[in-house]
């Protein structure tokens, strides 16, 4: 058997020509040399940054194992989730094969794995015959891998055994004296301690980043709420008590307790946003603010950035990182108003978020997972937009899980008096006025108007009247004094609605067949049905 050197006999610098090792060194000199080596390695580990630590560990392993005369050695990280270890740093002698990457330590060396990881003991194998009789798998692995001697040392630097120091000799047998084992363990713990410090620093940095992310989200939520308040966005319970609105309210209560996607459709000004707010208020997400996005108000070039966020420098003018609305709405509800106006290329990313709950910020490859409940709204017929090719069919089906149709104000005229008083009280508080009376004539006039702008138009008219009123009676002269011809000054959709309705009345509601409304209008019956749905026309009107 070849003479085996002691670590304490290693000389520095290590790149000097190797000399034969001799026994009987001056122990005091060897001890001083060894602790000088320890101090040198400790200094390296202390001075190394997170990005240079790996290189310093590899350099130090070379300084130990090359003059020592072993064939290969390295540090292994114990995986907490699986019964295996991961080779993280290794040194190999000249013409020596690396550690086999495909070898599962627990399967190939079960006896040694139990000794080291299971019981925290050192596994020093001088040769295969020194293994216990029941360590058949370990013996076979030594033969297959050509290992003459091996040493595996658990490194105690905290709870458990996160690292191992493994040394192997393929050409000669090693006795693994207590002195060598203790010295290697001390050096190994220096490296393992440095790795643990780096991991702790990385965890701390990740925690700090998470704190920054949460702080940023909180600040954006506060800014979002302040913006809503400044714009006068309020949750007013003015849906009405008519039969059609009771049906809508029933649908709201049915779907609110789920996380299902909701598609709200109706003419502009019918109160689709209010329906969305009530769904959110009745849901389990009500403790978080509902986030709203008006897809029609966002420039096409900025839609992706607003929805999914951006990293600093993602595009020209992106001077800072910005959290997107999806990230802001994590754990809450995201209301996508005017969804039909969303660019077709953004619809693909939206579909992915709906299906998988994940996306990437603009300019970043890091995947962000979110839990967001989507409520979409549109004043256009999305089914018709799909046929026209302006809206993705798969996205439409994904949004149309629970559709709610909000009827126009002209189909629920009995709600108008209560809504008028709601608006009167709202503006009265703002203007410091007290309105106690509205004439029956004026109220009937309001109820019989066509209201092409629906609730929004009614609200604007009441606000205008409140400004003009000086006493305790709401003054509606401006509406009453309109010339009769003014009733014809309505929107194109209202003209179309009235014309189709008059044709239906003349055919007694018959649409198909000879003499039906579709034939008179020169339309395909399916097209007429689509137009009727968009305009809120019923054959039983």
Coordinates of C-alpha atoms in Angstrom, one line a residue:
X1 CA 0.0 0.0 0.0
X2 CA 1.4 3.4 -0.9
X3 CA 2.3 5.9 1.7
X4 CA -0.7 8.0 2.6
X5 CA 0.0 11.7 3.3
X6 CA -1.6 13.7 6.1
X7 CA -3.6 16.9 5.3
X8 CA -1.4 18.6 7.9
X9 CA 1.7 17.9 5.7
X10 CA 0.3 19.8 2.8
X11 CA 2.6 22.6 1.8
X12 CA 1.8 25.9 0.2
X13 CA 1.8 27.1 -2.5
X14 CA 0.1 23.9 -3.8
X15 CA 1.3 24.4 -7.4
X16 CA 4.9 23.5 -6.5
X17 CA 6.3 20.2 -7.8
X18 CA 5.0 17.2 -5.7
X19 CA 7.5 15.5 -3.5
X20 CA 7.2 12.0 -1.9
X21 CA 5.3 12.1 1.4
X22 CA 7.1 10.8 4.5
X23 CA 5.9 9.8 7.9
X24 CA 7.3 11.2 11.1
X25 CA 6.9 14.9 10.3
X26 CA 7.3 17.5 13.1
X27 CA 3.8 17.5 14.4
X28 CA 4.0 21.1 15.6
X29 CA 5.0 22.2 12.1
X30 CA 2.3 20.2 10.5
X31 CA -0.4 21.5 12.9
X32 CA 0.7 25.1 12.2
X33 CA 0.6 24.4 8.5
X34 CA -2.8 22.9 8.7
X35 CA -4.4 25.8 10.6
X36 CA -2.8 28.2 8.2
X37 CA -4.6 26.3 5.5
X38 CA -7.9 26.5 7.5
X39 CA -7.3 30.3 7.9
X40 CA -6.6 30.7 4.2
X41 CA -9.8 28.8 3.1
X42 CA -11.9 30.6 5.7
X43 CA -10.6 34.0 4.4
X44 CA -11.5 32.9 0.9
X45 CA -15.0 32.0 1.8
X46 CA -15.5 35.2 3.8
X47 CA -14.3 37.4 1.0
X48 CA -16.1 35.6 -1.8
X49 CA -19.3 37.2 -3.1
X50 CA -22.4 35.2 -4.0
X51 CA -21.3 35.1 -7.6
X52 CA -17.7 34.0 -6.9
X53 CA -18.3 31.6 -4.1
X54 CA -18.6 28.5 -6.3
X55 CA -15.3 29.3 -8.0
X56 CA -13.5 29.8 -4.7
X57 CA -14.9 26.4 -3.4
X58 CA -13.7 24.6 -6.5
X59 CA -10.3 26.3 -6.2
X60 CA -10.0 25.2 -2.5
X61 CA -11.1 21.6 -3.3
X62 CA -8.3 21.5 -5.8
X63 CA -5.8 22.8 -3.2
X64 CA -6.8 20.0 -0.8
X65 CA -7.3 16.9 -3.0
X66 CA -4.6 17.3 -5.6
X67 CA -1.6 17.3 -3.3
X68 CA -3.4 14.8 -1.0
X69 CA -3.4 12.2 -3.8
X70 CA -7.0 11.1 -3.9
X71 CA -8.7 10.7 -7.3
X72 CA -11.9 12.7 -6.9
X73 CA -13.8 14.6 -4.2
X74 CA -16.6 17.0 -3.8
X75 CA -19.5 18.5 -1.9
X76 CA -23.0 17.1 -2.2
X77 CA -26.3 18.8 -1.2
X78 CA -28.9 16.6 0.4
X79 CA -32.3 17.0 -1.2
X80 CA -35.0 17.4 1.5
X81 CA -37.8 16.4 -0.8
X82 CA -36.2 13.3 -2.4
X83 CA -34.0 10.5 -1.1
X84 CA -31.1 11.6 -3.2
X85 CA -28.2 14.1 -3.2
X86 CA -27.1 16.6 -5.7
X87 CA -23.4 17.1 -6.6
X88 CA -22.8 20.8 -6.4
X89 CA -19.0 21.1 -6.4
X90 CA -16.4 18.5 -7.5
X91 CA -12.7 18.1 -8.2
X92 CA -11.2 15.3 -10.4
X93 CA -7.6 14.1 -10.7
X94 CA -5.9 13.8 -14.1
X95 CA -7.5 11.1 -16.4
X96 CA -10.2 10.4 -13.8
X97 CA -13.8 10.2 -14.8
X98 CA -16.2 12.6 -13.1
X99 CA -18.8 11.5 -10.6
X100 CA -21.6 9.8 -12.5
X101 CA -24.4 12.3 -12.7
X102 CA -27.1 9.6 -13.1
X103 CA -26.2 7.8 -9.9
X104 CA -28.8 8.0 -7.2
X105 CA -26.8 7.9 -4.0
X106 CA -29.6 6.4 -2.0
X107 CA -30.2 3.6 -4.5
X108 CA -26.5 2.8 -5.4
X109 CA -25.2 3.1 -1.8
X110 CA -28.1 2.4 0.5
X111 CA -26.0 1.3 3.4
X112 CA -23.7 4.4 3.3
X113 CA -26.8 6.6 2.7
X114 CA -28.4 5.3 5.9
X115 CA -25.1 5.7 7.8
X116 CA -24.5 9.3 6.7
X117 CA -28.0 10.8 6.1
X118 CA -30.1 8.6 8.3
X119 CA -27.8 8.3 11.3
X120 CA -25.4 11.2 10.8
X121 CA -22.3 8.9 10.9
X122 CA -19.2 8.9 8.9
X123 CA -19.0 6.2 6.2
X124 CA -15.3 5.3 5.8
X125 CA -14.8 2.4 3.4
X126 CA -11.2 1.2 3.1
X127 CA -12.2 -1.4 0.5
X128 CA -15.3 -3.3 -0.7
X129 CA -14.5 -6.2 1.7
X130 CA -14.7 -3.8 4.7
X131 CA -18.4 -3.2 3.9
X132 CA -20.9 -5.2 6.0
X133 CA -22.2 -8.4 4.6
X134 CA -25.7 -7.0 4.2
X135 CA -24.4 -4.0 2.1
X136 CA -24.6 -6.0 -1.1
X137 CA -25.8 -3.0 -3.2
X138 CA -22.9 -0.9 -2.0
X139 CA -20.4 -3.7 -2.8
X140 CA -21.8 -4.0 -6.3
X141 CA -21.7 -0.3 -6.9
X142 CA -18.1 -0.1 -5.8
X143 CA -17.3 -2.8 -8.4
X144 CA -19.3 -1.2 -11.2
X145 CA -17.8 2.3 -10.6
X146 CA -14.3 1.0 -10.0
X147 CA -14.1 2.5 -6.5
X148 CA -11.3 1.1 -4.3
X149 CA -11.9 3.3 -1.2
X150 CA -14.5 5.9 -0.3
X151 CA -15.2 8.4 2.5
X152 CA -18.5 10.2 3.0
X153 CA -18.7 12.8 5.8
X154 CA -21.9 14.5 7.0
X155 CA -21.3 18.2 7.6
X156 CA -23.1 19.6 10.6
X157 CA -23.8 23.3 10.2
X158 CA -27.4 23.4 11.3
X159 CA -30.6 21.3 11.6
X160 CA -30.4 18.1 9.6
X161 CA -27.6 17.1 7.2
X162 CA -27.7 19.5 4.3
X163 CA -24.3 18.7 2.8
X164 CA -21.9 15.8 2.5
X165 CA -18.2 15.7 1.7
X166 CA -17.4 12.7 -0.5
X167 CA -13.9 11.5 -1.3
X168 CA -13.0 8.5 -3.5
X169 CA -9.8 6.7 -4.5
X170 CA -9.9 4.6 -7.7
X171 CA -6.3 3.3 -7.7
X172 CA -5.1 2.7 -4.1
X173 CA -6.7 1.8 -0.8
X174 CA -6.9 4.5 1.9
X175 CA -7.0 3.7 5.6
X176 CA -8.9 6.9 6.4
X177 CA -7.3 7.7 9.7
X178 CA -9.1 9.7 12.4
X179 CA -6.7 12.6 11.7
X180 CA -7.6 12.8 8.0
X181 CA -11.3 12.4 8.7
X182 CA -11.4 15.1 11.3
X183 CA -9.3 17.5 9.2
X184 CA -11.5 16.9 6.1
X185 CA -14.6 17.4 8.1
X186 CA -13.4 20.8 9.4
X187 CA -12.5 21.9 6.0
X188 CA -15.8 20.7 4.5
X189 CA -17.8 22.5 7.2
X190 CA -16.0 25.7 6.1
X191 CA -17.3 25.3 2.6
X192 CA -20.8 24.1 3.7
X193 CA -21.1 27.0 6.1
X194 CA -20.3 29.4 3.3
X195 CA -22.9 27.8 1.0
X196 CA -25.5 28.0 3.8
X197 CA -24.7 31.7 4.4
X198 CA -25.2 32.3 0.7
X199 CA -28.5 30.4 0.7
X200 CA -29.7 32.4 3.8
X201 CA -28.7 35.6 2.1
X202 CA -30.6 34.6 -1.1
X203 CA -33.7 33.7 1.0
X204 CA -33.4 37.1 2.8
X205 CA -33.1 38.9 -0.6
X206 CA -36.1 37.0 -1.9
X207 CA -38.1 37.9 1.2
X208 CA -37.1 41.5 0.8
X209 CA -38.2 41.4 -2.8
X210 CA -41.5 39.9 -1.7
X211 CA -41.9 42.7 0.8
X212 CA -41.1 45.3 -1.9
X213 CA -43.6 43.6 -4.2
X214 CA -46.3 43.6 -1.5
X215 CA -45.5 47.2 -0.6
X216 CA -45.7 48.2 -4.3
X217 CA -49.1 46.3 -4.6
X218 CA -50.4 48.0 -1.5
X219 CA -49.4 51.5 -2.8
X220 CA -51.0 50.8 -6.2
X221 CA -54.1 49.6 -4.5
X222 CA -54.3 52.7 -2.4
X223 CA -53.6 54.9 -5.4
X224 CA -56.3 53.0 -7.3
X225 CA -58.9 53.5 -4.6
X226 CA -58.0 57.2 -4.3
X227 CA -58.4 57.6 -8.0
X228 CA -61.8 55.9 -7.9
X229 CA -62.9 58.2 -5.1
X230 CA -61.7 61.3 -6.9
X231 CA -63.6 60.3 -10.0
X232 CA -66.8 60.0 -7.9
X233 CA -67.2 56.2 -8.4
X234 CA -69.7 55.1 -5.9
X235 CA -71.6 51.9 -5.2
X236 CA -75.2 52.9 -5.5
X237 CA -77.9 50.3 -5.1
X238 CA -80.2 51.6 -7.9
X239 CA -80.7 48.5 -9.9
X240 CA -84.5 48.8 -9.4
X241 CA -87.3 46.5 -8.3
X242 CA -89.0 45.7 -11.6
X243 CA -89.5 42.1 -12.6
X244 CA -86.7 42.1 -15.2
X245 CA -84.3 43.6 -12.6
X246 CA -85.3 41.1 -10.0
X247 CA -84.3 38.4 -12.5
X248 CA -80.9 40.1 -12.9
X249 CA -80.6 40.3 -9.1
X250 CA -81.3 36.6 -8.8
X251 CA -78.6 35.8 -11.3
X252 CA -76.2 38.1 -9.4
X253 CA -76.8 36.1 -6.1
X254 CA -76.5 32.8 -7.9
X255 CA -73.1 33.4 -9.4
X256 CA -71.5 35.7 -6.7
X257 CA -70.6 32.9 -4.4
X258 CA -68.6 31.1 -7.1
X259 CA -65.3 32.0 -8.9
X260 CA -66.9 31.6 -12.3
X261 CA -66.3 34.1 -15.1
X262 CA -69.3 36.4 -15.8
X263 CA -70.1 38.1 -19.0
X264 CA -72.4 41.2 -18.6
X265 CA -74.0 42.5 -21.8
X266 CA -76.3 45.4 -22.3
X267 CA -76.6 48.8 -23.9
X268 CA -74.4 51.6 -22.9
X269 CA -75.5 53.3 -19.6
X270 CA -77.6 50.4 -18.4
X271 CA -75.5 49.8 -15.2
X272 CA -73.2 47.0 -16.2
X273 CA -70.5 48.3 -13.8
X274 CA -73.0 48.3 -11.0
X275 CA -73.9 44.7 -11.6
X276 CA -70.2 43.8 -11.6
X277 CA -69.8 45.6 -8.2
X278 CA -72.7 43.8 -6.7
X279 CA -71.3 40.4 -7.8
X280 CA -68.0 41.3 -6.2
X281 CA -69.7 42.6 -3.0
X282 CA -71.6 39.4 -2.5
X283 CA -68.5 37.2 -3.2
X284 CA -65.9 35.9 -0.9
X285 CA -63.4 38.3 -2.4
X286 CA -65.3 41.4 -1.1
X287 CA -62.6 42.3 1.4
X288 CA -60.3 43.2 -1.5
X289 CA -60.9 46.1 -3.8
X290 CA -62.3 45.2 -7.2
X291 CA -60.0 46.4 -10.0
X292 CA -61.5 47.9 -13.1
X293 CA -60.1 48.3 -16.6
X294 CA -61.9 50.1 -19.4
X295 CA -60.5 48.3 -22.5
X296 CA -61.9 51.0 -24.8
X297 CA -60.1 53.8 -23.0
X298 CA -56.6 52.3 -23.2
X299 CA -54.4 53.0 -26.2
X300 CA -53.8 49.7 -28.1
X301 CA -50.0 50.0 -27.6
X302 CA -50.4 50.1 -23.8
X303 CA -53.1 47.5 -23.2
X304 CA -50.6 44.7 -22.6
X305 CA -48.5 46.8 -20.2
X306 CA -51.6 47.9 -18.2
X307 CA -53.0 44.4 -17.9
X308 CA -49.9 42.4 -17.3
X309 CA -47.3 44.9 -16.1
X310 CA -43.9 45.8 -17.4
X311 CA -40.3 45.7 -16.3
X312 CA -38.0 48.8 -16.4
X313 CA -36.7 49.3 -19.9
X314 CA -39.3 46.9 -21.5
X315 CA -39.9 49.5 -24.1
X316 CA -39.0 53.1 -24.9
X317 CA -40.4 55.3 -22.1
X318 CA -40.7 52.4 -19.6
X319 CA -38.6 54.2 -16.9
X320 CA -39.7 52.1 -14.0
X321 CA -41.2 48.7 -13.2
X322 CA -45.0 48.7 -13.1
X323 CA -47.4 46.1 -11.7
X324 CA -50.2 45.2 -14.0
X325 CA -53.9 45.1 -13.2
X326 CA -53.9 41.3 -13.1
X327 CA -51.2 41.3 -10.4
X328 CA -53.0 44.1 -8.6
X329 CA -56.3 42.1 -8.6
X330 CA -54.6 38.9 -7.3
X331 CA -57.1 37.4 -4.8
X332 CA -59.8 39.8 -5.9
X333 CA -62.0 40.6 -8.9
X334 CA -60.9 42.2 -12.2
X335 CA -63.7 43.9 -14.2
X336 CA -62.9 44.2 -17.9
X337 CA -65.3 46.8 -19.2
X338 CA -65.9 47.1 -23.0
X339 CA -64.1 43.8 -23.5
X340 CA -65.1 43.8 -27.2
X341 CA -62.6 46.7 -27.8
X342 CA -59.6 44.6 -26.6
X343 CA -57.0 44.1 -29.5
X344 CA -57.1 40.6 -30.9
X345 CA -53.4 40.0 -30.1
X346 CA -54.0 40.7 -26.4
X347 CA -57.0 38.4 -26.4
X348 CA -54.6 35.4 -26.7
X349 CA -52.7 36.3 -23.5
X350 CA -56.0 37.0 -21.7
X351 CA -57.2 33.5 -22.7
X352 CA -54.0 32.0 -21.2
X353 CA -54.6 33.8 -17.9
X354 CA -58.2 32.6 -17.8
X355 CA -57.2 29.0 -18.5
X356 CA -53.9 28.7 -16.5
X357 CA -53.9 31.6 -14.1
X358 CA -50.4 32.7 -15.2
X359 CA -48.6 35.3 -17.4
X360 CA -45.3 37.2 -17.8
X361 CA -44.7 40.9 -17.4
X362 CA -43.7 42.8 -20.5
X363 CA -40.0 42.5 -20.8
X364 CA -39.7 39.6 -18.3
X365 CA -39.5 35.8 -18.7
X366 CA -40.6 35.1 -15.1
X367 CA -44.0 33.5 -14.9
X368 CA -46.4 35.1 -12.4
X369 CA -49.3 33.0 -11.1
X370 CA -52.5 34.8 -9.9
X371 CA -55.9 34.0 -8.6
X372 CA -58.2 36.5 -10.2
X373 CA -62.0 36.3 -10.8
X374 CA -62.9 37.8 -14.2
X375 CA -66.1 39.8 -14.9
X376 CA -66.3 41.1 -18.4
X377 CA -68.8 43.6 -19.9
X378 CA -69.7 44.8 -23.4
X379 CA -72.4 46.9 -25.0
X380 CA -71.8 45.0 -28.2
X381 CA -73.0 41.6 -29.1
X382 CA -69.9 39.4 -28.7
X383 CA -71.4 36.6 -30.7
X384 CA -71.8 38.9 -33.6
X385 CA -68.2 40.2 -33.1
X386 CA -67.0 36.6 -33.2
X387 CA -68.8 36.1 -36.6
X388 CA -67.2 39.3 -37.8
X389 CA -63.7 38.1 -36.8
X390 CA -63.0 40.9 -34.4
X391 CA -63.3 38.7 -31.3
X392 CA -61.7 35.3 -30.7
X393 CA -64.3 32.5 -30.6
X394 CA -62.4 30.5 -27.9
X395 CA -62.2 33.6 -25.7
X396 CA -65.9 34.2 -26.1
X397 CA -66.7 30.7 -25.0
X398 CA -64.4 31.1 -22.0
X399 CA -66.0 34.4 -21.0
X400 CA -69.6 33.3 -21.6
X401 CA -69.7 30.8 -18.8
X402 CA -72.4 32.8 -16.9
X403 CA -74.0 35.5 -19.1
X404 CA -76.1 38.3 -17.6
X405 CA -78.2 40.6 -19.9
X406 CA -79.0 44.0 -18.3
X407 CA -82.2 45.3 -19.9
X408 CA -82.4 48.9 -21.2
X409 CA -84.2 51.5 -19.1
X410 CA -87.2 51.7 -21.6
X411 CA -88.0 48.1 -20.7
X412 CA -88.2 48.8 -17.0
X413 CA -89.9 52.2 -16.8
X414 CA -91.4 51.3 -13.4
X415 CA -87.8 51.7 -11.9
X416 CA -87.5 55.3 -13.1
X417 CA -89.2 57.1 -10.1
X418 CA -87.0 55.3 -7.5
X419 CA -83.8 56.0 -9.6
X420 CA -84.8 59.7 -9.9
X421 CA -85.1 60.1 -6.2
X422 CA -81.8 58.2 -5.7
X423 CA -80.1 60.7 -8.0
X424 CA -81.9 63.7 -6.4
X425 CA -80.6 62.7 -2.9
X426 CA -77.1 62.1 -4.2
X427 CA -76.8 65.5 -5.9
X428 CA -78.7 67.2 -3.1
X429 CA -76.0 66.2 -0.6
X430 CA -73.3 67.5 -3.0
X431 CA -75.0 70.8 -3.8
X432 CA -76.5 71.5 -0.4
X433 CA -80.0 71.5 -1.8
X434 CA -83.1 69.7 -0.4
X435 CA -85.6 68.6 -3.0
X436 CA -88.8 67.3 -1.5
X437 CA -91.3 67.3 -4.5
X438 CA -91.4 66.3 -8.1
X439 CA -94.7 67.0 -10.0
X440 CA -96.7 64.0 -11.2
X441 CA -96.6 65.5 -14.7
X442 CA -92.8 65.7 -14.7
X443 CA -92.5 62.2 -13.3
X444 CA -94.8 60.8 -16.1
X445 CA -92.8 62.7 -18.6
X446 CA -89.6 61.0 -17.3
X447 CA -91.2 57.6 -17.3
X448 CA -92.5 58.0 -20.9
X449 CA -89.2 59.2 -22.4
X450 CA -87.2 56.7 -24.6
X451 CA -83.9 57.2 -22.8
X452 CA -81.4 56.0 -25.5
X453 CA -78.6 56.7 -23.1
X454 CA -80.4 54.7 -20.4
X455 CA -79.5 55.2 -16.7
X456 CA -76.6 57.5 -17.5
X457 CA -78.7 59.8 -19.5
X458 CA -81.3 59.9 -16.7
X459 CA -78.7 60.7 -14.1
X460 CA -77.3 63.5 -16.2
X461 CA -80.7 65.0 -16.7
X462 CA -81.4 65.0 -13.0
X463 CA -78.1 66.6 -12.3
X464 CA -78.9 69.3 -14.8
X465 CA -82.3 69.9 -13.2
X466 CA -80.8 70.0 -9.7
X467 CA -78.5 72.9 -10.8
X468 CA -81.5 74.8 -12.1
X469 CA -83.8 74.2 -9.2
X470 CA -84.0 76.9 -6.5
X471 CA -86.8 75.7 -4.2
X472 CA -87.8 72.3 -2.8
X473 CA -89.3 71.2 -6.1
X474 CA -87.3 69.6 -8.9
X475 CA -87.5 71.9 -12.0
X476 CA -87.8 70.0 -15.2
X477 CA -88.8 72.8 -17.5
X478 CA -86.0 72.1 -19.9
X479 CA -87.4 68.6 -20.5
X480 CA -91.1 69.7 -20.5
X481 CA -90.4 72.6 -22.9
X482 CA -88.8 70.5 -25.6
X483 CA -90.7 70.8 -28.9
X484 CA -92.5 67.7 -30.1
X485 CA -90.1 67.3 -33.0
X486 CA -87.3 66.8 -30.5
X487 CA -88.5 63.2 -29.9
X488 CA -87.1 62.3 -33.3
X489 CA -83.6 63.4 -32.4
X490 CA -82.5 60.0 -31.1
X491 CA -79.6 57.8 -31.8
X492 CA -79.2 55.5 -34.8
X493 CA -79.7 52.4 -32.7
X494 CA -83.0 53.8 -31.3
X495 CA -84.2 54.5 -34.8
X496 CA -83.3 51.0 -35.8
X497 CA -85.0 49.6 -32.7
X498 CA -88.2 51.5 -33.3
X499 CA -88.3 50.5 -37.0
X500 CA -87.8 46.8 -36.3
X501 CA -90.4 46.9 -33.5
X502 CA -92.9 48.5 -35.8
X503 CA -92.4 45.8 -38.4
X504 CA -92.8 43.1 -35.7
X505 CA -96.0 44.7 -34.5
X506 CA -97.3 44.6 -38.1
X507 CA -96.5 40.9 -38.4
X508 CA -97.7 40.1 -35.0
X509 CA -94.3 39.0 -33.9
X510 CA -93.7 36.6 -36.9
X511 CA -90.1 36.6 -38.0
X512 CA -89.6 33.7 -40.5
X513 CA -91.5 32.7 -43.6
X514 CA -93.3 34.6 -46.3
X515 CA -94.5 38.0 -45.1
X516 CA -92.4 37.7 -41.9
X517 CA -90.4 40.5 -40.5
X518 CA -87.1 39.1 -41.9
X519 CA -88.5 39.1 -45.4
X520 CA -89.9 42.6 -45.1
X521 CA -86.6 44.0 -43.7
X522 CA -84.6 42.0 -46.3
X523 CA -82.6 40.2 -43.6
X524 CA -81.7 36.7 -42.9
X525 CA -83.7 35.5 -39.9
X526 CA -80.6 34.6 -37.9
X527 CA -79.2 38.1 -38.6
X528 CA -82.5 39.7 -37.5
X529 CA -82.5 37.6 -34.3
X530 CA -78.9 38.8 -33.6
X531 CA -79.9 42.5 -34.2
X532 CA -83.0 42.0 -31.9
X533 CA -80.8 40.6 -29.1
X534 CA -78.4 43.6 -29.4
X535 CA -81.2 46.1 -29.4
X536 CA -83.0 44.4 -26.6
X537 CA -86.1 43.7 -28.7
X538 CA -88.5 40.9 -27.7
X539 CA -91.3 39.4 -29.9
X540 CA -93.5 39.8 -26.8
X541 CA -92.7 43.5 -26.4

